[in-house]
mmCIF file of C-alpha atoms and ligand atoms in Angstrom:
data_model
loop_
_atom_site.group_PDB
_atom_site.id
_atom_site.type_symbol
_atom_site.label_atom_id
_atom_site.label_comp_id
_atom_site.label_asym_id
_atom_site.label_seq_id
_atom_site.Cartn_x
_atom_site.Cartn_y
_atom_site.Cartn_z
ATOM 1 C CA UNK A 1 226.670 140.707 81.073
ATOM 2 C CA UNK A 2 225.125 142.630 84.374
ATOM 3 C CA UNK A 3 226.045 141.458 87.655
ATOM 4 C CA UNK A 4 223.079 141.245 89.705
ATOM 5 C CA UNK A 5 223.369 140.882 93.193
ATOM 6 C CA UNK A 6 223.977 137.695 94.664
ATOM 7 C CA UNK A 7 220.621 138.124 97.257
ATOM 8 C CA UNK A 8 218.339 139.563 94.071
ATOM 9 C CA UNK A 9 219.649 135.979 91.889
ATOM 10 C CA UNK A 10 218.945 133.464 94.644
ATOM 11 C CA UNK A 11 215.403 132.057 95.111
ATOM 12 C CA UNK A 12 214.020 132.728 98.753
ATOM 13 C CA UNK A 13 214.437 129.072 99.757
ATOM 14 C CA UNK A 14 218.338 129.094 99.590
ATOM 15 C CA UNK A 15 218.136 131.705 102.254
ATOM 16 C CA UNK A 16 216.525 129.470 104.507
ATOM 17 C CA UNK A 17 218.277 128.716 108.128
ATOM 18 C CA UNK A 18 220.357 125.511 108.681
ATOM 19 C CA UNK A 19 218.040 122.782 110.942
ATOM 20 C CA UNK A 20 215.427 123.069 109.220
ATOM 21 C CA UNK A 21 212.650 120.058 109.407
ATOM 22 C CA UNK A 22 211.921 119.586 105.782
ATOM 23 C CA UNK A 23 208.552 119.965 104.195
ATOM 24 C CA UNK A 24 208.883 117.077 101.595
ATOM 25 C CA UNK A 25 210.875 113.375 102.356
ATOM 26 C CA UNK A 26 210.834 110.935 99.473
ATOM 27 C CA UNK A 27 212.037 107.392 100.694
ATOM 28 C CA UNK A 28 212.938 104.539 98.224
ATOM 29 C CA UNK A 29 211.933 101.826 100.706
ATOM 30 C CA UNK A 30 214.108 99.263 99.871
ATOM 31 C CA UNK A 31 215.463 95.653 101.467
ATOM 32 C CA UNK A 32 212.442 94.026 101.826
ATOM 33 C CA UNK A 33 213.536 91.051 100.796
ATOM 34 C CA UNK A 34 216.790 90.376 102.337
ATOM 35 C CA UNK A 35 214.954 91.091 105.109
ATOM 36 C CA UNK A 36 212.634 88.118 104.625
ATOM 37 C CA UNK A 37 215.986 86.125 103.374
ATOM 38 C CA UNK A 38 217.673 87.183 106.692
ATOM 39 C CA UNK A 39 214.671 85.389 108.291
ATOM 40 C CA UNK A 40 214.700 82.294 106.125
ATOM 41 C CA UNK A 41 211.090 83.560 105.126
ATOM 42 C CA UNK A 42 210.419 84.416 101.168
ATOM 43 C CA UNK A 43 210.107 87.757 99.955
ATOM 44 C CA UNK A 44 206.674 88.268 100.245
ATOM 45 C CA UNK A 45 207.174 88.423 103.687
ATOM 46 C CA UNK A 46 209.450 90.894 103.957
ATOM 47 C CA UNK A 47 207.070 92.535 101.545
ATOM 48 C CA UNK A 48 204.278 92.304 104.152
ATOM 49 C CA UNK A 49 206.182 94.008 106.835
ATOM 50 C CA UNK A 50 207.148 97.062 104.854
ATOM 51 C CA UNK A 51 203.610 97.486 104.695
ATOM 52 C CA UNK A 52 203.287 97.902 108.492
ATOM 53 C CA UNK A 53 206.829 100.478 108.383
ATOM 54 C CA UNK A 54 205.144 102.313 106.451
ATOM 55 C CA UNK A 55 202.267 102.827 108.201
ATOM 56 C CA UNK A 56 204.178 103.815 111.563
ATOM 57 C CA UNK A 57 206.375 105.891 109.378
ATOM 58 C CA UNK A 58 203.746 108.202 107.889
ATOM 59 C CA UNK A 59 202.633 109.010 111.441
ATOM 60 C CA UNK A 60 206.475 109.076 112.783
ATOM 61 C CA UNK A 61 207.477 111.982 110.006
ATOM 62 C CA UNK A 62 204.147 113.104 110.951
ATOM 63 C CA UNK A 63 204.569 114.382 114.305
ATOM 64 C CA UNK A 64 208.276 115.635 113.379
ATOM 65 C CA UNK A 65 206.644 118.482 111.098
ATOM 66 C CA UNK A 66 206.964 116.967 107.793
ATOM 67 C CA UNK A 67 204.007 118.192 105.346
ATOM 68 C CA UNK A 68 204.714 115.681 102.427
ATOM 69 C CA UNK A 69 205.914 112.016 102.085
ATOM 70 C CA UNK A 70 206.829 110.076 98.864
ATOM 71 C CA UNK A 71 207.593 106.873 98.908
ATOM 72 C CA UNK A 72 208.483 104.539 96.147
ATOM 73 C CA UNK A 73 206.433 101.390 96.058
ATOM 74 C CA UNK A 74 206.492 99.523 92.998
ATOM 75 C CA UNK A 75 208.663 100.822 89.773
ATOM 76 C CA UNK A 76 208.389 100.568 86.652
ATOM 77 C CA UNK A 77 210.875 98.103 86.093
ATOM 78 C CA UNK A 78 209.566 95.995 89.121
ATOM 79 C CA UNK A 79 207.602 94.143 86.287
ATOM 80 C CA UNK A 80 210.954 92.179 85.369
ATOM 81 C CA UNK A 81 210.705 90.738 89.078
ATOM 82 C CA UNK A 82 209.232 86.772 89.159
ATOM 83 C CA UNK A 83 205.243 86.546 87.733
ATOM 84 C CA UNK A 84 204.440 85.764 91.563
ATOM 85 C CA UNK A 85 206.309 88.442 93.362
ATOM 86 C CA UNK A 86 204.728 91.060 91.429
ATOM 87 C CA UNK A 87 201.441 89.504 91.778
ATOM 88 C CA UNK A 88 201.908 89.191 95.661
ATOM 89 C CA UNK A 89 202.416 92.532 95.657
ATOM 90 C CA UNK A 90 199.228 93.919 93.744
ATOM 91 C CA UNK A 91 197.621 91.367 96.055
ATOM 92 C CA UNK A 92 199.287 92.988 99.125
ATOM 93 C CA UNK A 93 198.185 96.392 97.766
ATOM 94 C CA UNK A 94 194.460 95.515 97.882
ATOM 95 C CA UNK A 95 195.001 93.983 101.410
ATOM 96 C CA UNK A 96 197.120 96.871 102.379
ATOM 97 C CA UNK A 97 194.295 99.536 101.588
ATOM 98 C CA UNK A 98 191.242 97.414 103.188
ATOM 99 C CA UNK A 99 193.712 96.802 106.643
ATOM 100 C CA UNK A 100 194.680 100.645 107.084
ATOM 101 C CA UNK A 101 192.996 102.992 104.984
ATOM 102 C CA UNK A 102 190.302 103.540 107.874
ATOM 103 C CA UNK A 103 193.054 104.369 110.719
ATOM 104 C CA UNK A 104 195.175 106.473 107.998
ATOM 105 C CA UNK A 105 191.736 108.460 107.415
ATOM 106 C CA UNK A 106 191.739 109.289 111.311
ATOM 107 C CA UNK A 107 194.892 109.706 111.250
ATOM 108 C CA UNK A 108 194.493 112.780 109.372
ATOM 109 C CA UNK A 109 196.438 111.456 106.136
ATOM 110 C CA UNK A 110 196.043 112.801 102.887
ATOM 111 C CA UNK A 111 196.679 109.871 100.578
ATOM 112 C CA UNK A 112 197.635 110.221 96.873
ATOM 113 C CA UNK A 113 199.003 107.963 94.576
ATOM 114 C CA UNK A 114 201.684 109.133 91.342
ATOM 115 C CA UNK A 115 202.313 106.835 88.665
ATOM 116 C CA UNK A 116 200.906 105.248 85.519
ATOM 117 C CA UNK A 117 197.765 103.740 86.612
ATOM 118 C CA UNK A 118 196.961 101.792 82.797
ATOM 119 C CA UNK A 119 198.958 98.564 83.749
ATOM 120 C CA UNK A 120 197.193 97.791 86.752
ATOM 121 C CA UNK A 121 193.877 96.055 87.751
ATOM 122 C CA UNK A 122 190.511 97.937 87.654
ATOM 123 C CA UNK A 123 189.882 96.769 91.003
ATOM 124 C CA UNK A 124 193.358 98.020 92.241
ATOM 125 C CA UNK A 125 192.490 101.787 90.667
ATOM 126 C CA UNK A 126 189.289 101.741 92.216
ATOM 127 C CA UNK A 127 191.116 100.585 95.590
ATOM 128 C CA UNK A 128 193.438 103.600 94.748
ATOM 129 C CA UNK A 129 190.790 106.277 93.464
ATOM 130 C CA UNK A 130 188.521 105.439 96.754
ATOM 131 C CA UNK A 131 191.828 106.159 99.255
ATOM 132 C CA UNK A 132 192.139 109.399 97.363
ATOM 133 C CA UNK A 133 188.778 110.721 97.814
ATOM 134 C CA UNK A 134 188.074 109.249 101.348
ATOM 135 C CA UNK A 135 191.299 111.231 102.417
ATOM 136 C CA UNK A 136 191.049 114.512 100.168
ATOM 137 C CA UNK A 137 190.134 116.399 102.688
ATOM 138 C CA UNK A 138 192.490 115.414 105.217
ATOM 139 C CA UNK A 139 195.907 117.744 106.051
ATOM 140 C CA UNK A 140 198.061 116.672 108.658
ATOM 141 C CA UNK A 141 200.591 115.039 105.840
ATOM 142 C CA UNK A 142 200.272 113.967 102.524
ATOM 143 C CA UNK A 143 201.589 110.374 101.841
ATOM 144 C CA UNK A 144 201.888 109.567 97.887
ATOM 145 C CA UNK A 145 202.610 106.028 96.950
ATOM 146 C CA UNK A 146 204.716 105.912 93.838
ATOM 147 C CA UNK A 147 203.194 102.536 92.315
ATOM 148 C CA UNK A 148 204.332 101.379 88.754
ATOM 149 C CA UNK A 149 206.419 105.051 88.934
ATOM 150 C CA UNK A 150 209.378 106.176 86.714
ATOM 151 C CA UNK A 151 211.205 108.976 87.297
ATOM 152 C CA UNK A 152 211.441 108.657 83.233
ATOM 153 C CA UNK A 153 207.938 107.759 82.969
ATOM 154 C CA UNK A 154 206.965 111.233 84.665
ATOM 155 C CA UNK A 155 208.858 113.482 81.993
ATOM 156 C CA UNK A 156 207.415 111.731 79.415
ATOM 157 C CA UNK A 157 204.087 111.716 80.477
ATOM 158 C CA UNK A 158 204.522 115.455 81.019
ATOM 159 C CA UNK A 159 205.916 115.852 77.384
ATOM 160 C CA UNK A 160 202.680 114.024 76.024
ATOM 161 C CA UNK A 161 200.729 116.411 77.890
ATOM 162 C CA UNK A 162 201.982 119.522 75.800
ATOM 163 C CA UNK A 163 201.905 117.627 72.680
ATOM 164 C CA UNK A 164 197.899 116.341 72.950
ATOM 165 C CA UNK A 165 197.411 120.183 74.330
ATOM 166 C CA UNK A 166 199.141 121.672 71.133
ATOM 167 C CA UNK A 167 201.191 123.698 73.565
ATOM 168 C CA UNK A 168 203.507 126.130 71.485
ATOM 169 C CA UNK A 169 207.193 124.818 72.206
ATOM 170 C CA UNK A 170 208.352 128.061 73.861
ATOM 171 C CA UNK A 171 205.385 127.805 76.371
ATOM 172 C CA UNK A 172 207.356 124.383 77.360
ATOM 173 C CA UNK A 173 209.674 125.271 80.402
ATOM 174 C CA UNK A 174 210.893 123.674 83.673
ATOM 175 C CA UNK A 175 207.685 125.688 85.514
ATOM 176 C CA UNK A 176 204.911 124.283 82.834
ATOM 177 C CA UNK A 177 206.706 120.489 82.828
ATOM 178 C CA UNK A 178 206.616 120.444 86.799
ATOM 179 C CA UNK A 179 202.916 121.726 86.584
ATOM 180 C CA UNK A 180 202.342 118.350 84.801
ATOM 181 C CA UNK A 181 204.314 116.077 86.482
ATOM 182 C CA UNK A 182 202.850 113.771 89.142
ATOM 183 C CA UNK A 183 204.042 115.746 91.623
ATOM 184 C CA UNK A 184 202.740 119.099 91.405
ATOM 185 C CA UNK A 185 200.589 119.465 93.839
ATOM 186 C CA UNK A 186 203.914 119.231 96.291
ATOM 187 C CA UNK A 187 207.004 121.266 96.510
ATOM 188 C CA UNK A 188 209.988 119.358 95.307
ATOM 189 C CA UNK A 189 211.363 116.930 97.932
ATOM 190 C CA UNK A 190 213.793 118.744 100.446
ATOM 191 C CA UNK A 191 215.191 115.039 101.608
ATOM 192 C CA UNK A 192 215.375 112.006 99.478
ATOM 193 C CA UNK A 193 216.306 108.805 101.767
ATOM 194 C CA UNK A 194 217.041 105.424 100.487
ATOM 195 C CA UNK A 195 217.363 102.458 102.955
ATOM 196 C CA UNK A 196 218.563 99.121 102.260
ATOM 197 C CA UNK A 197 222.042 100.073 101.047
ATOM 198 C CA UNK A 198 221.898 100.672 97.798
ATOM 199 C CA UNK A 199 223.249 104.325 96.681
ATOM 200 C CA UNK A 200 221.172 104.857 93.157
ATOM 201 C CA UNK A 201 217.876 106.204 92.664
ATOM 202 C CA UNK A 202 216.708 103.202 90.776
ATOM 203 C CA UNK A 203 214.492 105.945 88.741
ATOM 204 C CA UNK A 204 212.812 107.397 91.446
ATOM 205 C CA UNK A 205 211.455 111.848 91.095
ATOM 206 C CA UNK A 206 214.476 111.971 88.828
ATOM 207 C CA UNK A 207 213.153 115.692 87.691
ATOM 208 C CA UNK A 208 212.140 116.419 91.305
ATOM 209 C CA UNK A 209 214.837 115.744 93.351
ATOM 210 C CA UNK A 210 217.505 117.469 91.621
ATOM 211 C CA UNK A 211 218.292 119.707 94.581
ATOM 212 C CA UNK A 212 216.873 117.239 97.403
ATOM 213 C CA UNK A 213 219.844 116.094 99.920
ATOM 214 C CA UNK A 214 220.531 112.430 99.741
ATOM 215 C CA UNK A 215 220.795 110.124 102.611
ATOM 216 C CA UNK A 216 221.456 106.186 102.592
ATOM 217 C CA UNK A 217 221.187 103.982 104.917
ATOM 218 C CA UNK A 218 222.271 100.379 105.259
ATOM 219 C CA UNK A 219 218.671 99.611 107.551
ATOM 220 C CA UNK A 220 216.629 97.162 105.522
ATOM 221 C CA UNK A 221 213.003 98.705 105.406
ATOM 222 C CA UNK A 222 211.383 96.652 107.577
ATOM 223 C CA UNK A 223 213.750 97.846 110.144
ATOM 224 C CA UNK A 224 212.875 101.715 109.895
ATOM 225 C CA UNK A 225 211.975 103.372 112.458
ATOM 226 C CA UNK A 226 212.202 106.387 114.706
ATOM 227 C CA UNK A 227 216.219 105.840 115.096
ATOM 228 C CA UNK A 228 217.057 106.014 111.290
ATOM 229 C CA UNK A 229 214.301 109.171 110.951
ATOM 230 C CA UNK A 230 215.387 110.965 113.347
ATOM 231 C CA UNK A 231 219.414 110.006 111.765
ATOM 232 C CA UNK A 232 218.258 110.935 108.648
ATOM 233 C CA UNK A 233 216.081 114.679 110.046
ATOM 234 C CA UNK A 234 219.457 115.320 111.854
ATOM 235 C CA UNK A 235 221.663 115.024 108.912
ATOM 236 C CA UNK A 236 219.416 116.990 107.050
ATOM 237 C CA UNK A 237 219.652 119.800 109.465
ATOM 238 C CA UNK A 238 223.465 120.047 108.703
ATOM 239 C CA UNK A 239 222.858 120.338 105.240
ATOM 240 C CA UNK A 240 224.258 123.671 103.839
ATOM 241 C CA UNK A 241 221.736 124.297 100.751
ATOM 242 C CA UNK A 242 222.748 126.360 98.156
ATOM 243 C CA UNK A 243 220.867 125.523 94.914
ATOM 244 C CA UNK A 244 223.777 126.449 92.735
ATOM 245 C CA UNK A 245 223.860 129.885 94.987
ATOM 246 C CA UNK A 246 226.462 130.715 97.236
ATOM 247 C CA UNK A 247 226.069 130.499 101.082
ATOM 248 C CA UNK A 248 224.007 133.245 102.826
ATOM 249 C CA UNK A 249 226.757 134.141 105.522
ATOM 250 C CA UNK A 250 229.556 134.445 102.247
ATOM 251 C CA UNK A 251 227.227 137.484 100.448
ATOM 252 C CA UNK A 252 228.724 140.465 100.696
ATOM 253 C CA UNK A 253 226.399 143.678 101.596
ATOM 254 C CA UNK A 254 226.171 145.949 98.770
ATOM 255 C CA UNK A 255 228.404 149.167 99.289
ATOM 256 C CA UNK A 256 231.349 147.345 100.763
HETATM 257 C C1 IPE B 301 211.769 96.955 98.007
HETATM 258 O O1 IPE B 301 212.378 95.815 98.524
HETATM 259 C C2 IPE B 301 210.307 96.747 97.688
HETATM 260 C C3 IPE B 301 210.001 96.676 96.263
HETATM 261 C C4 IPE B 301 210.820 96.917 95.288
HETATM 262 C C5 IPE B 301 208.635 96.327 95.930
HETATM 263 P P1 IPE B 301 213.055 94.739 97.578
HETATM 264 O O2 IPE B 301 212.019 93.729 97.189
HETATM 265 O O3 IPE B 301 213.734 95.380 96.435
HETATM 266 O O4 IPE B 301 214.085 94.095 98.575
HETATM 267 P P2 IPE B 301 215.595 93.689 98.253
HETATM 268 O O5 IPE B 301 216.265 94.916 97.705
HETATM 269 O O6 IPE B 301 215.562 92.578 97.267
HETATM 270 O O7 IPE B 301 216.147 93.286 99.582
HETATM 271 C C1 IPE B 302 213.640 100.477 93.974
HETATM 272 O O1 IPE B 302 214.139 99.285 94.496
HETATM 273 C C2 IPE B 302 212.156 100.396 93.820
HETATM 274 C C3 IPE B 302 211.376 100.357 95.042
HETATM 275 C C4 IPE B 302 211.833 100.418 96.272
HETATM 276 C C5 IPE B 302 209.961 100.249 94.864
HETATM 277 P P1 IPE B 302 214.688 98.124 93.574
HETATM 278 O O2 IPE B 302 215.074 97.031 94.493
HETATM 279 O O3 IPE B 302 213.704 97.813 92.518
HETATM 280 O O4 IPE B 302 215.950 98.810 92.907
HETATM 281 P P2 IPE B 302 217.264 98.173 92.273
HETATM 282 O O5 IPE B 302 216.828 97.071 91.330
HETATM 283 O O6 IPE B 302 218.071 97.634 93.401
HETATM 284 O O7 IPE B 302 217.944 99.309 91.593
HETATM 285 MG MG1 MG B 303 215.609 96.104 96.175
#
């Protein structure tokens, strides 16, 4: 076996400088509703102000230089929750889009949504498919709800892609899967946050963030805000990436 050099082996993005703002954040947004139960209010509640966190937060990571946001709203196993929790929240969804699409337009948000789209109402895809197209044209970041979303879900979906295709099997790689994943039209998430406390990914860009750096924080989502971004942007910054490389100050010039 040859031994290339380290520098000709390593993709250009493990080169890249310490305190760095990233390009992609994925956030599970989760603690809704202890924050409700802290208030003696139910769920829903707590439901109802993550929707307003999230709006402030889009515009927050915004203005710090991030390009693309993910956040997880509703998984796919958030079916197994009580018949009127998850029906609050398709309800909030609707209410959500008609409250704020309008100032995330002007805002200059891009707006996509990732995830399997059968199981829900026609009139919540339509809500969904008119964000998207009222917002296509709009750069300043890219939000993408995750709604009904598996990180599983994704690499099957993916899979079934090649099959109805009749892709040969050797054409199948890492590049053609990520083409077809719900994320494609982003680079992989550089920071993948989780609030609420919880360290798991609950199934969240399972394929995608397998080189993201993970930060958790005990804040329940409601509670988010520019403190626990600008925690999270600085920890980030002392992140030494590698990507299975090994650090760019360790390489040793060829010839010595
Ligand atoms: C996250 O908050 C929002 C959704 C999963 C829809 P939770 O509802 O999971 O809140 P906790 O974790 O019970 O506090
Ligand atoms: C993850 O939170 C899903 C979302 C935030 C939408 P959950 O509250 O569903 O995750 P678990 O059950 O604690 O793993
Ligand atoms: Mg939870």
């Amino acid at each position: 076996m040859s031994h290339a050099p380290v520098t000709e082996t390593l993709p250009p993005v493990a080169m890249r400088a310490a305190g760095a703002v990233p390009r992609h954040v994925a956030v599970v947004m989760d603690g809704n509703g202890r924050w409700a139960r802290q208030r003696y209010m139910p769920r829903f509640f707590g439901h109802k102000q993550g929707v307003d966190t999230l709006v402030r937060t889009v515009n927050a990571f915004a203005a710090r230089g991030v390009e693309y946001l993910t956040v997880f709203a509703f998984s796919s196993e958030n079916w197994k929750r009580p018949s009127e929790e998850v029906s609050g929240l398709m309800g909030l969804v609707l209410v959500a889009v008609s409250k704020y699409l309008g100032k995330m337009a002007n805002d200059g948000v891009r707006i996509r949504i990732i995830g399997d789209r059968s199981a829900v109402s026609e009139k919540l895809r339509r809500a969904w498919e008119h964000a998207e197209a009222i917002t296509a044209h709009n750069a300043r970041i890219t939000l993408s709800v995750a709604f009904n979303y598996g990180g599983r879900w994704d690499v099957v979906q993916a899979c079934r892609q090649a099959i109805a295709q009749g892709v040969a099997p050797e054409q199948v790689d890492e590049e053609w899967l990520s083409r077809h994943m719900a994320l494609a039209f982003a680079p992989d998430p550089d920071l993948f946050i989780r609030t609420g406390g919880e360290m798991r990914m609950s199934n969240f860009l399972l394929w995608q963030a397998a080189y993201s750096e993970l930060f958790f924080t005990e804040c329940l989502w409601p509670d988010f805000g520019d403190a626990e971004i600008d925690a999270a942007l600085a920890a980030y910054a002392q992140r030494d990436r590698r990507f299975g490389g090994i650090r760019p100050n360790e390489v040793v010039p060829e010839g010595t």
